[in-house]
Amino acid sequence: MDIQLKRGLLDVCVLAAIKNEDSYGYQIIKDMKPYVEISESTLYPILRRLESAQLLTVRSLEHNGRLRKYYHITPLGLERIEAFKEEWNEIMSIYRFVTREENDNE
C-alpha cells in the first residue's frame, strides 16, 4: 500500500479511536487491534502529528503513581473524520471503476 495513503488512513483511525471518549496510547492500540495492527513506535508519532495539526489535545493525569497522557479529539479532528467519509465515497467509486472488468467477467 502506498505509504502516504496508509499514513492518512492511520491518522483517521486514531482519531476514530478517541472520537467517543478520551483515551491513552495503550488503550488506543487495543481498540484499533481488531481492525488494524499498530505499534507504539507508529502510534506516538501519529499522536504528535495530530496534536501539532490541532486535531487532538493532550492532558496528563496521574494513574497508579505515574503520569498518563490522555488524548481528546478537537472539533477539527471531528471535521477530519467527516471529510474522510466523503473522500472514501470517491475512493470507492475509483475502486469500482478499476475493478469493473473483473466484475463484468464474473
PDB file of C-alpha atoms in Angstrom, residues 38-103:
ATOM      1  CA  ILE A  38      -0.431  -0.545  15.002  1.00  0.00           C
ATOM      2  CA  SER A  39       2.676  -0.498  17.160  1.00  0.00           C
ATOM      3  CA  GLU A  40       3.675   2.019  19.791  1.00  0.00           C
ATOM      4  CA  SER A  41       6.527   3.180  17.546  1.00  0.00           C
ATOM      5  CA  THR A  42       3.946   4.006  14.867  1.00  0.00           C
ATOM      6  CA  LEU A  43       1.246   5.392  17.159  1.00  0.00           C
ATOM      7  CA  TYR A  44       3.167   8.007  19.099  1.00  0.00           C
ATOM      8  CA  PRO A  45       4.490   9.924  16.075  1.00  0.00           C
ATOM      9  CA  ILE A  46       0.910   9.937  14.728  1.00  0.00           C
ATOM     10  CA  LEU A  47      -0.376  11.338  18.022  1.00  0.00           C
ATOM     11  CA  ARG A  48       2.282  14.082  17.991  1.00  0.00           C
ATOM     12  CA  ARG A  49       1.448  14.932  14.368  1.00  0.00           C
ATOM     13  CA  LEU A  50      -2.286  15.087  15.121  1.00  0.00           C
ATOM     14  CA  GLU A  51      -1.623  17.291  18.134  1.00  0.00           C
ATOM     15  CA  SER A  52       0.536  19.644  16.032  1.00  0.00           C
ATOM     16  CA  ALA A  53      -2.289  19.846  13.490  1.00  0.00           C
ATOM     17  CA  GLN A  54      -4.707  20.693  16.334  1.00  0.00           C
ATOM     18  CA  LEU A  55      -6.815  17.606  15.607  1.00  0.00           C
ATOM     19  CA  LEU A  56      -6.433  16.441  19.198  1.00  0.00           C
ATOM     20  CA  THR A  57      -5.322  17.763  22.562  1.00  0.00           C
ATOM     21  CA  VAL A  58      -3.327  16.070  25.302  1.00  0.00           C
ATOM     22  CA  ARG A  59      -3.584  16.220  29.059  1.00  0.00           C
ATOM     23  CA  SER A  60      -1.629  14.315  31.676  1.00  0.00           C
ATOM     24  CA  LEU A  61      -3.290  12.663  34.655  1.00  0.00           C
ATOM     25  CA  GLU A  62      -1.804  10.563  37.389  1.00  0.00           C
ATOM     26  CA  HIS A  63      -2.669   6.868  37.221  1.00  0.00           C
ATOM     27  CA  ASN A  64      -1.187   4.395  39.729  1.00  0.00           C
ATOM     28  CA  GLY A  65       1.517   6.876  40.669  1.00  0.00           C
ATOM     29  CA  ARG A  66       2.547   7.596  37.075  1.00  0.00           C
ATOM     30  CA  LEU A  67       1.555  10.294  34.634  1.00  0.00           C
ATOM     31  CA  ARG A  68      -0.538   9.046  31.743  1.00  0.00           C
ATOM     32  CA  LYS A  69      -1.270  11.137  28.656  1.00  0.00           C
ATOM     33  CA  TYR A  70      -4.904  11.229  27.615  1.00  0.00           C
ATOM     34  CA  TYR A  71      -5.858  12.295  24.104  1.00  0.00           C
ATOM     35  CA  HIS A  72      -9.034  14.238  23.283  1.00  0.00           C
ATOM     36  CA  ILE A  73     -10.376  14.860  19.783  1.00  0.00           C
ATOM     37  CA  THR A  74     -10.984  18.500  18.843  1.00  0.00           C
ATOM     38  CA  PRO A  75     -13.697  19.918  16.593  1.00  0.00           C
ATOM     39  CA  LEU A  76     -11.076  19.987  13.802  1.00  0.00           C
ATOM     40  CA  GLY A  77     -10.442  16.285  14.429  1.00  0.00           C
ATOM     41  CA  LEU A  78     -14.151  15.544  14.117  1.00  0.00           C
ATOM     42  CA  GLU A  79     -14.223  17.541  10.881  1.00  0.00           C
ATOM     43  CA  ARG A  80     -11.304  15.440   9.577  1.00  0.00           C
ATOM     44  CA  ILE A  81     -13.284  12.242  10.205  1.00  0.00           C
ATOM     45  CA  GLU A  82     -16.274  13.670   8.314  1.00  0.00           C
ATOM     46  CA  ALA A  83     -14.033  14.772   5.433  1.00  0.00           C
ATOM     47  CA  PHE A  84     -12.572  11.251   5.310  1.00  0.00           C
ATOM     48  CA  LYS A  85     -16.052   9.759   4.978  1.00  0.00           C
ATOM     49  CA  GLU A  86     -16.726  11.986   1.971  1.00  0.00           C
ATOM     50  CA  GLU A  87     -13.321  11.159   0.458  1.00  0.00           C
ATOM     51  CA  TRP A  88     -13.977   7.461   0.976  1.00  0.00           C
ATOM     52  CA  ASN A  89     -17.018   7.617  -1.298  1.00  0.00           C
ATOM     53  CA  GLU A  90     -14.751   8.920  -4.056  1.00  0.00           C
ATOM     54  CA  ILE A  91     -12.155   6.235  -3.347  1.00  0.00           C
ATOM     55  CA  MET A  92     -14.826   3.539  -3.579  1.00  0.00           C
ATOM     56  CA  SER A  93     -16.021   4.981  -6.873  1.00  0.00           C
ATOM     57  CA  ILE A  94     -12.461   4.763  -8.222  1.00  0.00           C
ATOM     58  CA  TYR A  95     -12.179   1.198  -6.920  1.00  0.00           C
ATOM     59  CA  ARG A  96     -15.393   0.207  -8.706  1.00  0.00           C
ATOM     60  CA  PHE A  97     -14.029   1.746 -11.918  1.00  0.00           C
ATOM     61  CA  VAL A  98     -10.698  -0.086 -11.631  1.00  0.00           C
ATOM     62  CA  THR A  99     -12.333  -3.454 -10.906  1.00  0.00           C
ATOM     63  CA  ARG A 100     -15.288  -3.130 -13.285  1.00  0.00           C
ATOM     64  CA  GLU A 101     -13.852  -5.527 -15.880  1.00  0.00           C
ATOM     65  CA  GLU A 102     -13.262  -8.147 -13.217  1.00  0.00           C
ATOM     66  CA  ASN A 103     -16.841  -7.754 -12.005  1.00  0.00           C
TER      67      ASN A 103
END
